[in-house]
PDB file of C-alpha atoms in Angstrom:
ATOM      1  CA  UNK A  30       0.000   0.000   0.000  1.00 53.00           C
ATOM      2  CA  UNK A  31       1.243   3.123  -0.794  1.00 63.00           C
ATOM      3  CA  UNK A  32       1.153   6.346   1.950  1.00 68.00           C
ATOM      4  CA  UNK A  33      -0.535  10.018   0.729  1.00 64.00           C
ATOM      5  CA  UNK A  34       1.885  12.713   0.380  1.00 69.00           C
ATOM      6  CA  UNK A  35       0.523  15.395   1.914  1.00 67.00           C
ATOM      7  CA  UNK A  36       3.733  17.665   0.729  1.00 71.00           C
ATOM      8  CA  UNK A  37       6.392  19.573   2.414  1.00 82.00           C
ATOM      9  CA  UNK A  38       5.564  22.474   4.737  1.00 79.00           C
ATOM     10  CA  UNK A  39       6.155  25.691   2.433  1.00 81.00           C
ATOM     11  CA  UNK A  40       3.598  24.041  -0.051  1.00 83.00           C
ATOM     12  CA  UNK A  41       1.239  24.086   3.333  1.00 81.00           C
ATOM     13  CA  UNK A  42       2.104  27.485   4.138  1.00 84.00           C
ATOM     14  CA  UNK A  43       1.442  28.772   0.763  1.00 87.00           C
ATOM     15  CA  UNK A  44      -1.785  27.411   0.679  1.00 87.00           C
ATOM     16  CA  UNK A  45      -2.773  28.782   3.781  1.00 89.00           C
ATOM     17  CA  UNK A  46      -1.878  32.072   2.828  1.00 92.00           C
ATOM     18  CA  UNK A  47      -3.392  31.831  -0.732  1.00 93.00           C
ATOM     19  CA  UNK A  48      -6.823  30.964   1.505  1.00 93.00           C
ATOM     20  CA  UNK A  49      -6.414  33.461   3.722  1.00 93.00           C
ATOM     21  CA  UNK A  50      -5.781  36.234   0.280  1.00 94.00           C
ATOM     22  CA  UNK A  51      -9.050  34.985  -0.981  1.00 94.00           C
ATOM     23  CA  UNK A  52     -11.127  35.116   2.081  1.00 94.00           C
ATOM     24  CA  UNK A  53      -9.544  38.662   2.461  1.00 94.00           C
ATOM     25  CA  UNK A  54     -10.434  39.527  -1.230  1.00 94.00           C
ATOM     26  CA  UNK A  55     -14.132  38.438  -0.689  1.00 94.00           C
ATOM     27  CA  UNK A  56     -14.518  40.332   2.513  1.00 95.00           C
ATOM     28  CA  UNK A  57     -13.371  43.791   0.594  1.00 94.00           C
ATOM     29  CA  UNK A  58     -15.782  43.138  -2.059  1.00 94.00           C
ATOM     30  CA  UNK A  59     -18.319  42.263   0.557  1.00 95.00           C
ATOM     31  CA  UNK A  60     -17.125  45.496   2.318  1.00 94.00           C
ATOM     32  CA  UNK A  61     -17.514  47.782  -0.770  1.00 95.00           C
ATOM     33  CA  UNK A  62     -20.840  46.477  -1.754  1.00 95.00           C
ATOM     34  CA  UNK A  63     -21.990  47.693   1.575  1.00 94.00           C
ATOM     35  CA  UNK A  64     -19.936  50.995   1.339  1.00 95.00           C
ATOM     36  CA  UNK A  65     -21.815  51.692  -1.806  1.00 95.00           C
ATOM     37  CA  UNK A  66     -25.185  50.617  -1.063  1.00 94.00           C
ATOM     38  CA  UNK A  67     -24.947  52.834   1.940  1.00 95.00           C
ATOM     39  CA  UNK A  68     -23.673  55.474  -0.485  1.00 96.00           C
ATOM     40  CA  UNK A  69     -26.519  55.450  -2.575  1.00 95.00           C
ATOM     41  CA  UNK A  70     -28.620  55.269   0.314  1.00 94.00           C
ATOM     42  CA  UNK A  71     -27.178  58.615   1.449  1.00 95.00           C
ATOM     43  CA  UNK A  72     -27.222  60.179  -2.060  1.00 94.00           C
ATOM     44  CA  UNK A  73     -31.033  59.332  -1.873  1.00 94.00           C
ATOM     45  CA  UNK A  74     -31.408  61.265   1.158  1.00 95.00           C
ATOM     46  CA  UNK A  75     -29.649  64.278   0.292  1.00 95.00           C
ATOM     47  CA  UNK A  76     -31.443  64.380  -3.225  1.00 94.00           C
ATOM     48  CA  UNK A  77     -35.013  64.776  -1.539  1.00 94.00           C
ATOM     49  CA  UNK A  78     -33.856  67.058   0.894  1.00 94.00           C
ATOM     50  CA  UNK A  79     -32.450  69.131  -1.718  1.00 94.00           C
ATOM     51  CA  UNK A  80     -35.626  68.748  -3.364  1.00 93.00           C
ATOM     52  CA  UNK A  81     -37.687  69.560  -0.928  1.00 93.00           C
ATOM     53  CA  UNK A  82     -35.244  72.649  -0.364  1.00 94.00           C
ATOM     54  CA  UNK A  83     -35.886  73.625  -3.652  1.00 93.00           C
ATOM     55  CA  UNK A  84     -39.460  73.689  -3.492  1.00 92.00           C
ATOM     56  CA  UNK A  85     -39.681  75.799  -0.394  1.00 92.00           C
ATOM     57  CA  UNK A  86     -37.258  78.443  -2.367  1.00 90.00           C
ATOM     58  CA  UNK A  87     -39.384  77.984  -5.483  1.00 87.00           C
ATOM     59  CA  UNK A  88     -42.521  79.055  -3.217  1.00 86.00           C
ATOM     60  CA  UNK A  89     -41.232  81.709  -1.383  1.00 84.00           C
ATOM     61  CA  UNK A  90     -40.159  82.996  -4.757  1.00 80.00           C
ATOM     62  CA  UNK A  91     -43.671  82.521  -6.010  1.00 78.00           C
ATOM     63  CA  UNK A  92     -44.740  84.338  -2.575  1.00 78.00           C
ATOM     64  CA  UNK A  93     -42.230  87.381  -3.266  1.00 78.00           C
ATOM     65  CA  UNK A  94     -43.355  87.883  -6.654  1.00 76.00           C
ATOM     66  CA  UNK A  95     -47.024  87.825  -5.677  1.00 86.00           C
ATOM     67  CA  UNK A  96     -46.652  89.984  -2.970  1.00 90.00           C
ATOM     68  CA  UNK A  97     -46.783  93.518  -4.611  1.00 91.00           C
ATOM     69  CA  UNK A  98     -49.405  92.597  -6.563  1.00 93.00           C
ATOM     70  CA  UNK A  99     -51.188  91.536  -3.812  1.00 94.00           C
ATOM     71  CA  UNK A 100     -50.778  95.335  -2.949  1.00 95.00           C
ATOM     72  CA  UNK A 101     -53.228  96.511  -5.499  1.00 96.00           C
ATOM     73  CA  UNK A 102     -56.898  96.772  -4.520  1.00 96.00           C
ATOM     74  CA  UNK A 103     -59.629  97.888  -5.637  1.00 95.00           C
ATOM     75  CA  UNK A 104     -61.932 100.399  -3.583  1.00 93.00           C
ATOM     76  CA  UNK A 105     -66.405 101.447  -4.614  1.00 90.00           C
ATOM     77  CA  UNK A 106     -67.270 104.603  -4.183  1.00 85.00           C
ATOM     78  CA  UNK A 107     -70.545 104.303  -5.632  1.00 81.00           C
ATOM     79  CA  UNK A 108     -70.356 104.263  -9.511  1.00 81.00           C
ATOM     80  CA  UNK A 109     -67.000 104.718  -9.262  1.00 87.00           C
ATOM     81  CA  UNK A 110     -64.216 102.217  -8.760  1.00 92.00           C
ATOM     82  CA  UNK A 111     -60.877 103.250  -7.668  1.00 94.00           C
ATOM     83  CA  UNK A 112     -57.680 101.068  -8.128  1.00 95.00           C
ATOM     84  CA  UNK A 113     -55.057 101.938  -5.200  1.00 95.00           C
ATOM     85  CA  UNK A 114     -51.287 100.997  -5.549  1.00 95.00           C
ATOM     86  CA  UNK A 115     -51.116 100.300  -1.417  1.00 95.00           C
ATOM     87  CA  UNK A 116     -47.202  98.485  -2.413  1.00 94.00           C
ATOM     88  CA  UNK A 117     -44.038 100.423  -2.133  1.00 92.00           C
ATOM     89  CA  UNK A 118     -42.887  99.887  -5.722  1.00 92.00           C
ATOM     90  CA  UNK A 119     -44.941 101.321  -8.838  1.00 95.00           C
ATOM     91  CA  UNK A 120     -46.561  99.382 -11.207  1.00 95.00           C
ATOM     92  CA  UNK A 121     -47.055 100.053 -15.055  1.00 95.00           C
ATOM     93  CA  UNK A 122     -48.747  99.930 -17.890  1.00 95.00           C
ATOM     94  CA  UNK A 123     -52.001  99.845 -16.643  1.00 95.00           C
ATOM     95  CA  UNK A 124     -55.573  99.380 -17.865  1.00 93.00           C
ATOM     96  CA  UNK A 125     -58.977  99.389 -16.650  1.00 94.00           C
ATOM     97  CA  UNK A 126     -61.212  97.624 -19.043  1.00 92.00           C
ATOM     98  CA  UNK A 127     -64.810  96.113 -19.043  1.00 90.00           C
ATOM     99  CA  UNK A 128     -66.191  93.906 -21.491  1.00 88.00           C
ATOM    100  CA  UNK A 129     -69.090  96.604 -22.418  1.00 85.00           C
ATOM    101  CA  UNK A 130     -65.983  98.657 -24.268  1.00 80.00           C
ATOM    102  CA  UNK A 131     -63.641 101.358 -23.148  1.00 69.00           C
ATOM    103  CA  UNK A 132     -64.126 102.927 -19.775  1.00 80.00           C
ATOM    104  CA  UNK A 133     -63.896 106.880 -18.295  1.00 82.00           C
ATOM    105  CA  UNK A 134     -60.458 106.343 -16.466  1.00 86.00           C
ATOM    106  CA  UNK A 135     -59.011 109.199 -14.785  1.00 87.00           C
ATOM    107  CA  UNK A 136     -56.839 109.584 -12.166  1.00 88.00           C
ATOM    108  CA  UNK A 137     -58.164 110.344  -8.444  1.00 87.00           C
ATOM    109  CA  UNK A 138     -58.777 113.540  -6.660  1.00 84.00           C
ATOM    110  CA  UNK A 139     -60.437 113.389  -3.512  1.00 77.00           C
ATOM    111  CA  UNK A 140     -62.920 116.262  -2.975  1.00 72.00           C
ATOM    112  CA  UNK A 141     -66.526 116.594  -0.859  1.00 69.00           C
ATOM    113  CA  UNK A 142     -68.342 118.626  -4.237  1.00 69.00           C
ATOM    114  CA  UNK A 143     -68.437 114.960  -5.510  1.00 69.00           C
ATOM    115  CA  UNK A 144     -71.627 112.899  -4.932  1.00 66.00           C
ATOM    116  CA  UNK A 145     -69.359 109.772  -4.012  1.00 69.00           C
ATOM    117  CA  UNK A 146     -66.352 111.789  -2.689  1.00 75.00           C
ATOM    118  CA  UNK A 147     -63.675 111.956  -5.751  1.00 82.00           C
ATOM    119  CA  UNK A 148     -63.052 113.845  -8.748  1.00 85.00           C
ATOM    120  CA  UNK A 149     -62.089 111.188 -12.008  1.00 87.00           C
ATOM    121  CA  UNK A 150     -59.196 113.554 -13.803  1.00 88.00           C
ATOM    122  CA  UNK A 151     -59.069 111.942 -17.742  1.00 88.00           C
ATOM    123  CA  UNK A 152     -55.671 110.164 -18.251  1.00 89.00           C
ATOM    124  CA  UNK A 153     -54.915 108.060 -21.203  1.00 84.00           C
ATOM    125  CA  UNK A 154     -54.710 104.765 -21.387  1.00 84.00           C
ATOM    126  CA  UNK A 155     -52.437 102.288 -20.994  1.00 90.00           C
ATOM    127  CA  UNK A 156     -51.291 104.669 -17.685  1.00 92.00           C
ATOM    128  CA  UNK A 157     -47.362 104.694 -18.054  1.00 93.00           C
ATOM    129  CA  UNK A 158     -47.032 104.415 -14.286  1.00 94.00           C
ATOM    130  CA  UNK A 159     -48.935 104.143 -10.997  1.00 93.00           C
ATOM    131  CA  UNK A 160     -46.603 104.884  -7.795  1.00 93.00           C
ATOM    132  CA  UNK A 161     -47.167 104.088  -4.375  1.00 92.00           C
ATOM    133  CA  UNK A 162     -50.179 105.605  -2.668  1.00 93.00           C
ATOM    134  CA  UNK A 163     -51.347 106.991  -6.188  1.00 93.00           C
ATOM    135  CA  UNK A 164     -55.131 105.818  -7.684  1.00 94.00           C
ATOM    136  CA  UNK A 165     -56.826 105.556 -11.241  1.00 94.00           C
ATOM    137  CA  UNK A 166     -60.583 105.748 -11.086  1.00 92.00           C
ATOM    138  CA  UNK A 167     -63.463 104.733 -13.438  1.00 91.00           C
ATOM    139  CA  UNK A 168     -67.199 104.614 -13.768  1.00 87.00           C
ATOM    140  CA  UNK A 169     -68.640 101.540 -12.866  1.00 84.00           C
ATOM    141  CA  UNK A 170     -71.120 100.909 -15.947  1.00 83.00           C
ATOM    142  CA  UNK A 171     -74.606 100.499 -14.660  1.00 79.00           C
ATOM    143  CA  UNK A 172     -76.728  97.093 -15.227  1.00 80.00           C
ATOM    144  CA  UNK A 173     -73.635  94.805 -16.116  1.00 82.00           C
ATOM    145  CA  UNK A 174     -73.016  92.082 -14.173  1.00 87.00           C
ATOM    146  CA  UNK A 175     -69.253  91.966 -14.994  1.00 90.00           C
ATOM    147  CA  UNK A 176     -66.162  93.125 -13.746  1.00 92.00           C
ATOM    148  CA  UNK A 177     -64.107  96.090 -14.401  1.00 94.00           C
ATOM    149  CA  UNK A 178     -61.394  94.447 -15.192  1.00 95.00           C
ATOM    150  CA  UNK A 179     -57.348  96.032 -14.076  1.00 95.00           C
ATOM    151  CA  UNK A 180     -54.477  94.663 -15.796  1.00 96.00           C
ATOM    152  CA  UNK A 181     -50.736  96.103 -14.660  1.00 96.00           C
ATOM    153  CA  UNK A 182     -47.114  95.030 -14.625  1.00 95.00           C
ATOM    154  CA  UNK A 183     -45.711  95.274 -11.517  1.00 93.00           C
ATOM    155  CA  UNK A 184     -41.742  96.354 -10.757  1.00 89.00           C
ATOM    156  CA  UNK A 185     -40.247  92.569 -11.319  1.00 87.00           C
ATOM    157  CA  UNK A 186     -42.168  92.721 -14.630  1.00 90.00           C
ATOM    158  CA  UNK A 187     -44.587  90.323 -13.966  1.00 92.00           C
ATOM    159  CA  UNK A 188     -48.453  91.040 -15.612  1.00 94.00           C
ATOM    160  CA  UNK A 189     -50.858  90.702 -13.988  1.00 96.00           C
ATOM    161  CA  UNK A 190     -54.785  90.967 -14.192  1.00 96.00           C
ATOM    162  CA  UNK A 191     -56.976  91.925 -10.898  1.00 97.00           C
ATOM    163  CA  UNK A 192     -61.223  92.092 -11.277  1.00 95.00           C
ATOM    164  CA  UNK A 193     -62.905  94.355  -9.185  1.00 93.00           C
ATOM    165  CA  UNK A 194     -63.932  91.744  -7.116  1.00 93.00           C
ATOM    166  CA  UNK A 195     -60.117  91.270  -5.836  1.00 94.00           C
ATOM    167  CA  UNK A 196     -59.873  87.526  -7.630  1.00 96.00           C
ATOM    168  CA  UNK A 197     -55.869  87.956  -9.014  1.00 96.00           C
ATOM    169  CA  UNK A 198     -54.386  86.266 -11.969  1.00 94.00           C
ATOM    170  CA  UNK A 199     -50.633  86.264 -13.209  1.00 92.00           C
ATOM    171  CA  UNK A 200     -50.877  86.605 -16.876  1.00 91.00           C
ATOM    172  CA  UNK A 201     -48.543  84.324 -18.388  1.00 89.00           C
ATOM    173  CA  UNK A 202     -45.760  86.183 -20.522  1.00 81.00           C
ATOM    174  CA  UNK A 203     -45.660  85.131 -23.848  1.00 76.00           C
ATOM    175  CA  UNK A 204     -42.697  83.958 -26.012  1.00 66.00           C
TER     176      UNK A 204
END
């Protein structure tokens, strides 16, 4: 019968070591795997918070821009409708329409000889520019139901359209 040879001891050794390079190798790979799916677990994390930072800055934008218009009201003083620029920064080009044709627009003068307390001084239209504090009037035509309508750009040049019933639209700016 002949006996196994089960080699000389560097052979051993070598083996040992080559086992031992493997089992090393696999746990790195096993390592990195991890590394990355924790990686993209992170990237995930910071790509909806920067998302969700993005939308809060995209609404407060939206907020900013709406706020001077916001700032434009319209006032009845009987017949008359007056359109007051309550923001701090002008607005321009503005218009006073109604759908029955062109309306009496003037600008305001406050006086007590007037039936409904202000004087309509005739301006034309579009008005280059309303500033702070300042108001353009009209006469509210009698037996229509709809709006007198005010469109304006305000000082980010944004246009916008406001009804006399205080419902406000952004007019979208076209190409």
């Amino acid at each position: 019968m002949s006996a196994i040879n089960w080699g000389d001891a560097p052979t051993w050794l070598g083996a040992v070591f080559a086992a031992a390079a493997a089992a090393a190798a696999v746990w790195t790979l096993k390592s990195q795997r991890d590394q990355i799916g924790e990686q993209r677990v992170f990237i995930a994390e910071q790509s909806a918070t920067l998302a969700l930072e993005r939308a809060a800055l995209v609404n407060a934008a939206a907020d900013r821009r709406r706020a001077q218009a916001e700032e434009i009201v319209w006032e009845r003083h009987g017949w008359a409708l007056v359109l007051t620029n309550h923001s701090r920064g002008p607005i321009a080009d503005v218009r006073l329409q109604h759908p029955s044709g062109v309306l009496d627009t003037g600008s305001v003068e406050h006086t007590a000889a007037s039936t409904n307390g202000i004087m309509l001084h005739p301006v034309a239209e579009p008005y280059p520019v309303l500033g702070s504090s300042q108001q353009l009037g009209c006469t509210r035509p009698e037996r229509s139901p709809d709006p007198v309508i005010a469109m304006f750009t305000d000082d980010s040049g944004v246009r916008w359209r406001l009804d006399e019933h205080g419902k406000l639209d952004e007019i979208p700016s076209t190409p």
